[in-house]
Short mmCIF file of C-alpha atoms and ligand atoms in Angstrom, two decimals:
data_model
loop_
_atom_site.label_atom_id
_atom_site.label_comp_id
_atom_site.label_asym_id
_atom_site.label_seq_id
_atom_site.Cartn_x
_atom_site.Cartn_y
_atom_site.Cartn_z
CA UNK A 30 0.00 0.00 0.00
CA UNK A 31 1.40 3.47 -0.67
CA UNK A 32 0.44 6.39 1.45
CA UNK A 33 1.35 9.84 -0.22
CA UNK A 34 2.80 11.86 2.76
CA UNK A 35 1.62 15.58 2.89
CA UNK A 36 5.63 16.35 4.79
CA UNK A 37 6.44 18.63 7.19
CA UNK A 38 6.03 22.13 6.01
CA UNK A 39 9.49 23.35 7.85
CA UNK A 40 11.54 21.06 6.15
CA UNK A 41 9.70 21.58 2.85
CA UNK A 42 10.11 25.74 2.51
CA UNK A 43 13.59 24.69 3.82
CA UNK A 44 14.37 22.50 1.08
CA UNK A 45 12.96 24.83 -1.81
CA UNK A 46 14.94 27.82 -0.27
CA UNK A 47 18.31 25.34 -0.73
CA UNK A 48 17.26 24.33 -3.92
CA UNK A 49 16.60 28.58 -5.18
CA UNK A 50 19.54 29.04 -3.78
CA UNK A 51 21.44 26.27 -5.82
CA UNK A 52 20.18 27.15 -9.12
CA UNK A 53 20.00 31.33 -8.10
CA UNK A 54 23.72 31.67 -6.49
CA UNK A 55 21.64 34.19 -3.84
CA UNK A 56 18.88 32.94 -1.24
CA UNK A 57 15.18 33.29 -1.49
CA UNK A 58 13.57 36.03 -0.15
CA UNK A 59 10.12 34.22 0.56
CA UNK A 60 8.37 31.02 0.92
CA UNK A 61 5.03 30.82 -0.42
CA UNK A 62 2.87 27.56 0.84
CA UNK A 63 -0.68 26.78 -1.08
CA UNK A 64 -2.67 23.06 -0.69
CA UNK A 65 -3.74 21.27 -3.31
CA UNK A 66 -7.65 19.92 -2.60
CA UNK A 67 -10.05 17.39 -2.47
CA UNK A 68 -13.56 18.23 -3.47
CA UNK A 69 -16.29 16.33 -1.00
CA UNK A 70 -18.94 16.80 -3.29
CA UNK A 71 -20.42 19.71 -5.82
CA UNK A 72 -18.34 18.32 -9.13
CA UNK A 73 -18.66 20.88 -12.50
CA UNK A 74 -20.82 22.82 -10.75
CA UNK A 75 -18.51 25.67 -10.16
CA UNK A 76 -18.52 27.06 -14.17
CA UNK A 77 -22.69 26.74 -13.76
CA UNK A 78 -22.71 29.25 -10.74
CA UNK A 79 -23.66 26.24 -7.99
CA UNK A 80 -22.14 25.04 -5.09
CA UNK A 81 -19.02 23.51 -4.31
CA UNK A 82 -17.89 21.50 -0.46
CA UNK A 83 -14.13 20.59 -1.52
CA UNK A 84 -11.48 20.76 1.51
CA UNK A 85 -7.49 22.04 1.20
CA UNK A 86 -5.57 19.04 1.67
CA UNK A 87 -2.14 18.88 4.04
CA UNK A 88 -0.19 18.39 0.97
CA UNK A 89 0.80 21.55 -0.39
CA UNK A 90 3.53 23.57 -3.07
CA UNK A 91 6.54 25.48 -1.61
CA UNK A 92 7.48 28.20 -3.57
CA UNK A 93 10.96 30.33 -3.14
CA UNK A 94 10.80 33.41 -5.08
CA UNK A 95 12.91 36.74 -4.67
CA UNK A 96 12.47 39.65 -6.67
CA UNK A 97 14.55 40.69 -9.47
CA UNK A 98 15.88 44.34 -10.35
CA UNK A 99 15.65 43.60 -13.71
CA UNK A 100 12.70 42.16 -15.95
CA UNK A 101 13.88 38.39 -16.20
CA UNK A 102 11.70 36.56 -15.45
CA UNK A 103 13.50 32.86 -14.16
CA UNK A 104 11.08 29.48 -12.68
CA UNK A 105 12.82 26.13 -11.99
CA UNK A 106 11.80 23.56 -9.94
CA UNK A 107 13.01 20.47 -7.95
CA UNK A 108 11.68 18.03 -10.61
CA UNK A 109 13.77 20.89 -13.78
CA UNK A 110 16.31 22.82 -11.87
CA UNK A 111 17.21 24.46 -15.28
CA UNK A 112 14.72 27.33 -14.91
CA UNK A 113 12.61 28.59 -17.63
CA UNK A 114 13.46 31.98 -18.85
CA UNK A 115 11.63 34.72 -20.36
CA UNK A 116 10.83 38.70 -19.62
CA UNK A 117 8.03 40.59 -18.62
CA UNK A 118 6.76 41.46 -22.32
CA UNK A 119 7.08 38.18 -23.17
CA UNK A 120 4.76 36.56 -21.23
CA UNK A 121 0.90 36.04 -21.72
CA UNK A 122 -1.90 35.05 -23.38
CA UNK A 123 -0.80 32.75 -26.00
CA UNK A 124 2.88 33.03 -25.45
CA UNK A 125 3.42 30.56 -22.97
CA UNK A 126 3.08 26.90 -22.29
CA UNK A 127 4.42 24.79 -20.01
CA UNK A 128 4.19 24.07 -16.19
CA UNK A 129 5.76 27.40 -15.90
CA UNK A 130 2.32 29.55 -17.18
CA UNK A 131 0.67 28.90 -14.08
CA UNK A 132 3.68 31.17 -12.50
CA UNK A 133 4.23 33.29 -15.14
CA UNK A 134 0.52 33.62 -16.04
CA UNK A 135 -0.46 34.36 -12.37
CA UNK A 136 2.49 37.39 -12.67
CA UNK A 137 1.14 38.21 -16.19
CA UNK A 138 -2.84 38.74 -14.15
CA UNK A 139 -1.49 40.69 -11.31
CA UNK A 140 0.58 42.89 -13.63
CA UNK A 141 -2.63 42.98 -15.94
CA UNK A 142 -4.60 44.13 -12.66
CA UNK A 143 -2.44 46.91 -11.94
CA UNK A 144 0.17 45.55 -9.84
CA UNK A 145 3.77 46.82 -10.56
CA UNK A 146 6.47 44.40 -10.97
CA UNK A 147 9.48 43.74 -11.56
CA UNK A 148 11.38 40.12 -12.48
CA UNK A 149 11.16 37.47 -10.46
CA UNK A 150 13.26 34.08 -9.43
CA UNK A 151 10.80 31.36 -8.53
CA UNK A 152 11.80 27.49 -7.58
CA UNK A 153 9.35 25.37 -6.27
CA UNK A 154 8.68 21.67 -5.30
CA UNK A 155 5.82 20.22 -3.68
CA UNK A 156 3.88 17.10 -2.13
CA UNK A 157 0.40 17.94 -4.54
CA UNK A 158 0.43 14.64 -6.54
CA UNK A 159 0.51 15.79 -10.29
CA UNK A 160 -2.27 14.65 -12.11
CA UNK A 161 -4.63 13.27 -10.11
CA UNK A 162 -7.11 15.97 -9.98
CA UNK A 163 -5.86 17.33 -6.58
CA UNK A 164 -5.06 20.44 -7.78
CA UNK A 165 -1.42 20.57 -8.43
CA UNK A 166 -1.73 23.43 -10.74
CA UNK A 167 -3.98 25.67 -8.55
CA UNK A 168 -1.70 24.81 -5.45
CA UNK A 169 1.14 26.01 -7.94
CA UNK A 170 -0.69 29.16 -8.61
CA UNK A 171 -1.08 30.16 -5.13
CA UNK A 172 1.71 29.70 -3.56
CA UNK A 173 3.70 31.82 -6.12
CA UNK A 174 1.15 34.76 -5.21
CA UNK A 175 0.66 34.52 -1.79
CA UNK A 176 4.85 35.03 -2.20
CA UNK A 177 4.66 37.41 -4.41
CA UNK A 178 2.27 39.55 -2.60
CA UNK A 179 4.00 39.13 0.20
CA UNK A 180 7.15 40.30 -0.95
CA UNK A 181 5.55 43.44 -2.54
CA UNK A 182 3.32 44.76 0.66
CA UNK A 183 0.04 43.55 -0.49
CA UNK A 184 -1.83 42.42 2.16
CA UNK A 185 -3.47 38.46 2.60
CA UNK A 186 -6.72 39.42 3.97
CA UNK A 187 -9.85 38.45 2.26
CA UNK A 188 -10.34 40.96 -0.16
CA UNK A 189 -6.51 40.87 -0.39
CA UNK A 190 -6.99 37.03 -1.15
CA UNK A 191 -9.96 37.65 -3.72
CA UNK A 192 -7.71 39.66 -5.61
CA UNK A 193 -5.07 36.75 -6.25
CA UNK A 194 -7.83 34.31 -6.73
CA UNK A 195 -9.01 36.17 -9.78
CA UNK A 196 -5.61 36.51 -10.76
CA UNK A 197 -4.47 32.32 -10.20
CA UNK A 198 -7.92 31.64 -12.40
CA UNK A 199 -6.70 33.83 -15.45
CA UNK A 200 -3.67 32.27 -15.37
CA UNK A 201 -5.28 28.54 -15.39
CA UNK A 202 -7.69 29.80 -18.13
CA UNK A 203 -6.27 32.49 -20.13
CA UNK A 204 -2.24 31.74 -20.44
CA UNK A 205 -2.32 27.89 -19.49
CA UNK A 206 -5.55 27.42 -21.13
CA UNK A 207 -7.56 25.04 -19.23
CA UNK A 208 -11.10 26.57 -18.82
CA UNK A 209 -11.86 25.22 -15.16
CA UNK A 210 -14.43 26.65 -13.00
CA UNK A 211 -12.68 28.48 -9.80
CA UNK A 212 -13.27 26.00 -7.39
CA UNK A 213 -9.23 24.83 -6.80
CA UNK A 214 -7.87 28.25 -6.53
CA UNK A 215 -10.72 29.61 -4.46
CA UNK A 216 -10.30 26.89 -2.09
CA UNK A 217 -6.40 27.07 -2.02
CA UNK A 218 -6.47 30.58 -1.20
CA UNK A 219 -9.45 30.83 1.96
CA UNK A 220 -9.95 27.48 3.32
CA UNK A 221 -9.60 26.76 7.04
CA UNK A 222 -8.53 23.76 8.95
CA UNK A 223 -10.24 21.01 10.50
CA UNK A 224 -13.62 22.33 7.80
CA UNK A 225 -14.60 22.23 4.07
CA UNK A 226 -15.59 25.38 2.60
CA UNK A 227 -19.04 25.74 1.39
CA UNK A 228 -18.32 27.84 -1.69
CA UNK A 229 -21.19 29.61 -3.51
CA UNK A 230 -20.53 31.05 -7.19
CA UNK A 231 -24.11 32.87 -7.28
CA UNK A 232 -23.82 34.82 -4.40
CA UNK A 233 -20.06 34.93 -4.72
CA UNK A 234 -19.46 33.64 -0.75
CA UNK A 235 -17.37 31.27 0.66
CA UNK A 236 -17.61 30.00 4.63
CA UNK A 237 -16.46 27.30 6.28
CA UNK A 238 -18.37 24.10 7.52
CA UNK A 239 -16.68 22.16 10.53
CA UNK A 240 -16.81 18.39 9.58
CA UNK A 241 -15.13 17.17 13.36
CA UNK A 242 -14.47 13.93 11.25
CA UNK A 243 -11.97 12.44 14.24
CA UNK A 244 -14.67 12.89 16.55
CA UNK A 245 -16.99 11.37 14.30
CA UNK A 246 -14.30 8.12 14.23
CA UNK A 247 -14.38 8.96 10.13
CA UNK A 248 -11.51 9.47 8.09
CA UNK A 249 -11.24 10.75 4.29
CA UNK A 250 -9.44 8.72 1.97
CA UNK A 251 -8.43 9.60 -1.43
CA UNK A 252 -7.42 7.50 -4.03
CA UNK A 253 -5.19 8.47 -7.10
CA UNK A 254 -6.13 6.28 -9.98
CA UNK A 255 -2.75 7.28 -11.56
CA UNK A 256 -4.93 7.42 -14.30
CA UNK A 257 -3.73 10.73 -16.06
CA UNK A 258 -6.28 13.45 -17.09
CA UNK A 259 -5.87 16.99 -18.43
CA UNK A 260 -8.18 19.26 -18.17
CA UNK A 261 -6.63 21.03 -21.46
CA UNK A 262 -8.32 17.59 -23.48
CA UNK A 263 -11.86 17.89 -24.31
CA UNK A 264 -13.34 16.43 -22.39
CA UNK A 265 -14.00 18.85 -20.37
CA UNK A 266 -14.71 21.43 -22.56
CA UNK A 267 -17.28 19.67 -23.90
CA UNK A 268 -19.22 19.24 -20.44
CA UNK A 269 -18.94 22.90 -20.30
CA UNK A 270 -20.36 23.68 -23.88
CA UNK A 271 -23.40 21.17 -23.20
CA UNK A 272 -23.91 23.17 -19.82
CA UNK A 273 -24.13 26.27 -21.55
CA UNK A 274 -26.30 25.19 -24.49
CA UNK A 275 -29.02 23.64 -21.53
CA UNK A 276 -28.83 26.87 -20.19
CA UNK A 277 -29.43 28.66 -23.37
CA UNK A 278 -32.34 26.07 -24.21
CA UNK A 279 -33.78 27.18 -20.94
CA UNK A 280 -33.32 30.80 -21.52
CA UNK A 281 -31.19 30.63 -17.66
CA UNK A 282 -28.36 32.50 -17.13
CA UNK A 283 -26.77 29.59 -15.51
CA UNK A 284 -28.11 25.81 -14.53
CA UNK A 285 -28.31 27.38 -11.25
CA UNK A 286 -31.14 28.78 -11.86
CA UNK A 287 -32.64 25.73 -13.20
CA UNK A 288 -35.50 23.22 -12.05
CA UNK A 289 -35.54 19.63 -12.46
CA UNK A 290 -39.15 19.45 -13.95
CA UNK A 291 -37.83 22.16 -16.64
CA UNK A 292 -34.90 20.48 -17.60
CA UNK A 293 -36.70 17.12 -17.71
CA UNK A 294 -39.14 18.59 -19.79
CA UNK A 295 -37.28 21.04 -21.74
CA UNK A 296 -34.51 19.62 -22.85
CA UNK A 297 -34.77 17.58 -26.19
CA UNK A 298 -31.42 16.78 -26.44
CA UNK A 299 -30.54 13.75 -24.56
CA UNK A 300 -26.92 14.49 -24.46
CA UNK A 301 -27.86 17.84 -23.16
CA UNK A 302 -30.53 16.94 -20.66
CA UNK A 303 -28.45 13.85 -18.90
CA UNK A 304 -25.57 17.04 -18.36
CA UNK A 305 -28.12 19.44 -17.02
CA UNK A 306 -29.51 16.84 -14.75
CA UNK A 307 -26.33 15.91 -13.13
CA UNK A 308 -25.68 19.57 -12.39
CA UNK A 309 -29.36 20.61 -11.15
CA UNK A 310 -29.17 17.72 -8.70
CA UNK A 311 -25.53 17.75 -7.67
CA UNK A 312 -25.97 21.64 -6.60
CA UNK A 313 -29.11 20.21 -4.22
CA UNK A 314 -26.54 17.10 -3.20
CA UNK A 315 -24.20 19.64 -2.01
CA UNK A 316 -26.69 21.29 0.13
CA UNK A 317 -27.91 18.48 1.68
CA UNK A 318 -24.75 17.56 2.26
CA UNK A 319 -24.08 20.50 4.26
CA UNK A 320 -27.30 19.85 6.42
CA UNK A 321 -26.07 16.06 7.41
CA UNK A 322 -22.64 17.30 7.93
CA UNK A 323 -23.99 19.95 10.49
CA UNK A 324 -26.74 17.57 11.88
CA UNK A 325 -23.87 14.55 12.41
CA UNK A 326 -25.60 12.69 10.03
CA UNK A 327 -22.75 10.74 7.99
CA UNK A 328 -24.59 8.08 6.93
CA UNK A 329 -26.73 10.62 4.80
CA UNK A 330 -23.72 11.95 3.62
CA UNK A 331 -22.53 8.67 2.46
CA UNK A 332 -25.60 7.76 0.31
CA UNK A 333 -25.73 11.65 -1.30
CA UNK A 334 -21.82 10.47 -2.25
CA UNK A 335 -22.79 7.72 -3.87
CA UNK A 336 -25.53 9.06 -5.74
CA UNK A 337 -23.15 11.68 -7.09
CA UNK A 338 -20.82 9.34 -8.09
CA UNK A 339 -23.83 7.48 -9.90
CA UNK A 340 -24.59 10.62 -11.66
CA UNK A 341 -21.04 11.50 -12.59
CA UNK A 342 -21.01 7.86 -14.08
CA UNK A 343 -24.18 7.80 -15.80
CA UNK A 344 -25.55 11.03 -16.92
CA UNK A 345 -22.05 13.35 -16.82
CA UNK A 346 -19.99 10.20 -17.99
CA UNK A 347 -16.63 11.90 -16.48
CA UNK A 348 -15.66 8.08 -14.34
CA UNK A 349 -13.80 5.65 -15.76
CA UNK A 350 -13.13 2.01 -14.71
CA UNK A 351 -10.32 2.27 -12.34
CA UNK A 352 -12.76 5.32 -10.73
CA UNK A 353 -16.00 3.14 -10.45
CA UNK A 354 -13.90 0.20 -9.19
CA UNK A 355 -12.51 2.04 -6.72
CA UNK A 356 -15.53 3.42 -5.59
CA UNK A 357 -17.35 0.33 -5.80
CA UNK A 358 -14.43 -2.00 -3.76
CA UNK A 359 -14.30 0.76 -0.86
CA UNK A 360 -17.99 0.66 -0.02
CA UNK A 361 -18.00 -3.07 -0.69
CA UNK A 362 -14.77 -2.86 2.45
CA UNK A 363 -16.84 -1.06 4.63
CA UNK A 364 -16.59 2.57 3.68
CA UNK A 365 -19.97 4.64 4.38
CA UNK A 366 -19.97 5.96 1.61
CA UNK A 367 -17.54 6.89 -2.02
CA UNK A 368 -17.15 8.71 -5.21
CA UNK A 369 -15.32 10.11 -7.93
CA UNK A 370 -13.84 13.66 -7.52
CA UNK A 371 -12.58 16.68 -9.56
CA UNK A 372 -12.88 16.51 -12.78
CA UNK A 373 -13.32 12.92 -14.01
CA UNK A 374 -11.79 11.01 -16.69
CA UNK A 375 -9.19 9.74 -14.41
CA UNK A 376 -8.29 11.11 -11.18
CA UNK A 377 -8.86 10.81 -7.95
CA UNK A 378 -11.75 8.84 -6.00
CA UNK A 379 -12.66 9.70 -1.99
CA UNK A 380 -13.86 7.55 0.42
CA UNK A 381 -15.79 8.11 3.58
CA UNK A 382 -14.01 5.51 6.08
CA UNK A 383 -14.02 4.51 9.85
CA UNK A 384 -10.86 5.26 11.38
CA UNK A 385 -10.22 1.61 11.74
CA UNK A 386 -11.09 0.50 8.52
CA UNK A 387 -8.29 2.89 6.20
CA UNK A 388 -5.61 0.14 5.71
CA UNK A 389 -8.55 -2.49 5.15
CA UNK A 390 -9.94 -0.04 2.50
CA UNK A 391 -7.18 0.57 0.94
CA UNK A 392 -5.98 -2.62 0.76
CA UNK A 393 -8.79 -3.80 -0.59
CA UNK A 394 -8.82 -1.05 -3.50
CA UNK A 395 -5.31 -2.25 -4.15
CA UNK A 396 -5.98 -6.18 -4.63
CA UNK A 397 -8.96 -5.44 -7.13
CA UNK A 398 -7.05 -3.21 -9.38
CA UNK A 399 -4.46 -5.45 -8.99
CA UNK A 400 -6.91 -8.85 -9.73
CA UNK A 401 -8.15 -6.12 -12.33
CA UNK A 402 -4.93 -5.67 -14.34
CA UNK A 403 -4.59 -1.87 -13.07
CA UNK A 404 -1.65 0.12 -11.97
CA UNK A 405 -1.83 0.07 -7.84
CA UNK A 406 -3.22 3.19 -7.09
CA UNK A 407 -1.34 5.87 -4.43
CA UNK A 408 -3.62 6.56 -1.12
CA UNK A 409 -3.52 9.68 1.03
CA UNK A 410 -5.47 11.09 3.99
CA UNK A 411 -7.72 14.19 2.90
CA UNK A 412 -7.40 15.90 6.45
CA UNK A 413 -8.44 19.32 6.13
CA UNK A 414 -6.27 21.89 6.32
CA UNK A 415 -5.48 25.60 6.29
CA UNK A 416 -4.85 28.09 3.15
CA UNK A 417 -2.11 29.31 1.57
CA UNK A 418 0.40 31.54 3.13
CA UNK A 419 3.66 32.30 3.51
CA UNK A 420 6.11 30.02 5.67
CA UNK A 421 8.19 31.63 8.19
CA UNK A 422 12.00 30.09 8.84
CA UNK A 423 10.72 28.24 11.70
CA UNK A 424 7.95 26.47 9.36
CA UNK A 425 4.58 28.21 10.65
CA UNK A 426 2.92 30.00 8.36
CA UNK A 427 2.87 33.70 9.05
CA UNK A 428 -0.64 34.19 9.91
CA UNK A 429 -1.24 31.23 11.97
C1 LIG B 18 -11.53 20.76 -12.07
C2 LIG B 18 -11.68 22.25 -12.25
C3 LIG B 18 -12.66 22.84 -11.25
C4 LIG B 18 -13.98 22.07 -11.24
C5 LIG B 18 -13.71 20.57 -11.14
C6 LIG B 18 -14.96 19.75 -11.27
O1 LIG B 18 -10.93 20.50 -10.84
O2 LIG B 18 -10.43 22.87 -12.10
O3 LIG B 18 -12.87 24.21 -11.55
O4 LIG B 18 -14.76 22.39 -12.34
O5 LIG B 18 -12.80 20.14 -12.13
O6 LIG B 18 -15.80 19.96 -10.19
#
């Protein structure tokens, strides 16, 4: 069985700073620290202006960055310590590609919002498993611009916070091109420990809701296919065109504002009306997810999993085989309840588990892929944690 361990953040922002100093010849100035996430439930509902429940997970992306005096602009990383080089006026919209957009893109939005700049030298490394739908890329995001506000005065307060959220989604959409929904970086960027963070994209709010899981002798564990997906395919693209043209059909400005009797009715597409259906009733899921999690109902919680996973399977068709059987052998070894999460076609599955049944479930997972003919899957422990920020020399992050 292999555990993923989230590491200790101390030795982590120590080990990036040795690593910017390696490639730099000069130390790092800061350490930015962002989590990549695990969504409970709410999935594609983001881009349709629903309701999302994801938590920030303990495994996180160190960032060193310093700033420059000129306009270089220099990113390297544990995994390519020969850093990618460009300037200022060369980065962008359709000039840059690579892991390095999501830095370069989130200085691109912050520059494009007003924020003067100059250069930067950025090295990072990281515990965020890479493509498994935990959010590498928005935990990448983050923790380069909770550095790099740092560094230039801004301040991380809420509205400070909002501000580099808007900035880490252009960069994911408009200069690495992957047109995802705001969920990752929102979370990232305000979640709190020990809760998941209700996350509403009508009204624009975000709060958190305490899920007391220990006390509740639960555990969430997440399972990492290894089965690649990127959200630049299109795949997803193409769930977010048939949400827009249900929308349109309905004359809605979003499937948030859509009823279940309209859509069933409504829709003549069948394509179209098995999307809009998954959405309309996963944005209810998440709500009554919120009102079992409050009312220490977990066995509710389970069965509103599972029927999201069904509907992610069936009418969304974002799961895949190694997904559904890894869903399917976790309740079968006594989790309350499972499901696919992020955003499908490979990924990462959750499970809700008692404390004393993680090794069983995981074991379990790993014999049927095995028996199956799949690659073992990786395990970690989805205990909620706190949001980015920077991380002082003696490893706590500056605002906790
Ligand atoms: C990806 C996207 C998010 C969201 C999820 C699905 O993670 O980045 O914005 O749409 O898929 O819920």
């Amino acid at each position: 069985m292999t555990f993923v361990e989230p590491g200790a953040p101390g030795q982590l922002a120590a080990a990036v700073r040795e690593g910017f100093a390696a490639s730099y010849g000069a130390p790092a100035a800061v350490v930015g620290r962002a989590p990549g996430r695990v969504n409970l439930i709410g999935e594609h509902t983001d881009y349709n202006a629903g309701l999302v429940l994801p938590l920030a997970l303990p495994h996180a992306t160190y960032a060193a960055v310093a700033l420059r005096e000129d306009d270089r602009v220099r990113i390297g990383s544990r995994q390519k310590p020969q850093p990618w080089v460009a300037t200022l006026d060369t980065i962008g919209p359709g000039q840059t590609d690579g892991w390095a957009a999501y830095v370069a893109g989130v200085l691109w939005a912050l520059r494009e919002a007003g924020w003067q700049t100059p250069g930067v030298d950025v090295y990072v490394d990281g515990t965020v498993p890479l493509g498994a739908g935990l959010s590498s890329s928005a935990a990448l995001e983050c923790s380069f611009a909770v550095a790099l506000a740092t560094l230039l005065g801004k301040d991380l307060t809420q509205a400070g916070r909002r501000t580099l959220i808007e900035a880490c989604i252009r960069a994911e959409t408009e200069v690495a091109g992957a047109p995802t929904g705001g969920m990752d970086q929102t979370v990232s960027m305000l979640a709190e420990p020990n809760a998941a963070l209700l996350i509403d994209f009508d009204l624009q709010t975000a709060g958190p809701v305490a899920l007391r899981l220990p006390e509740h002798g639960l555990a969430v564990l997440v399972t990492d296919t290894r089965v690649s997906h990127a959200l630049t395919d299109g795949g997803y693209a193409a769930r977010r065109a048939d949400c827009e043209a249900a929308a349109a059909a309905l004359g809605v400005a979003s499937l948030r504002h859509a009823g279940i009797a309209e859509v069933e009715s409504q829709l003549t597409n069948d394509r179209v009306r098995r999307r809009a259906r998954h959405i309309v009733t996963e944005i209810d899921r998440v709500a009554e997810t919120v009102e079992a999690i409050r009312a220490g109902d977990w066995l509710s919680v389970g069965s509103l999993f599972l029927a999201s996973h069904v509907s992610m399977r069936d009418d969304f068709e974002i799961s895949c085989a190694e997904l559904d059987l890894a869903v399917e052998t976790a309740l079968g070894a006594g989790a309350i309840g499972a499901r696919m999460t992020g955003g499908g076609f490979g990924g990462s599955a959750i499970a809700l588990v008692p404390l004393d049944r993680i090794d069983g479930v995981a074991g379990a997972i790993d014999a049927a892929f095995i028996a199956a003919g799949f690659r073992p899957p990786n395990h970690l422990l989805g205990e909620p944690s706190a949001a980015a920020d920077v991380v002082t020399e003696n490893g706590l992050s500056r605002s906790s």
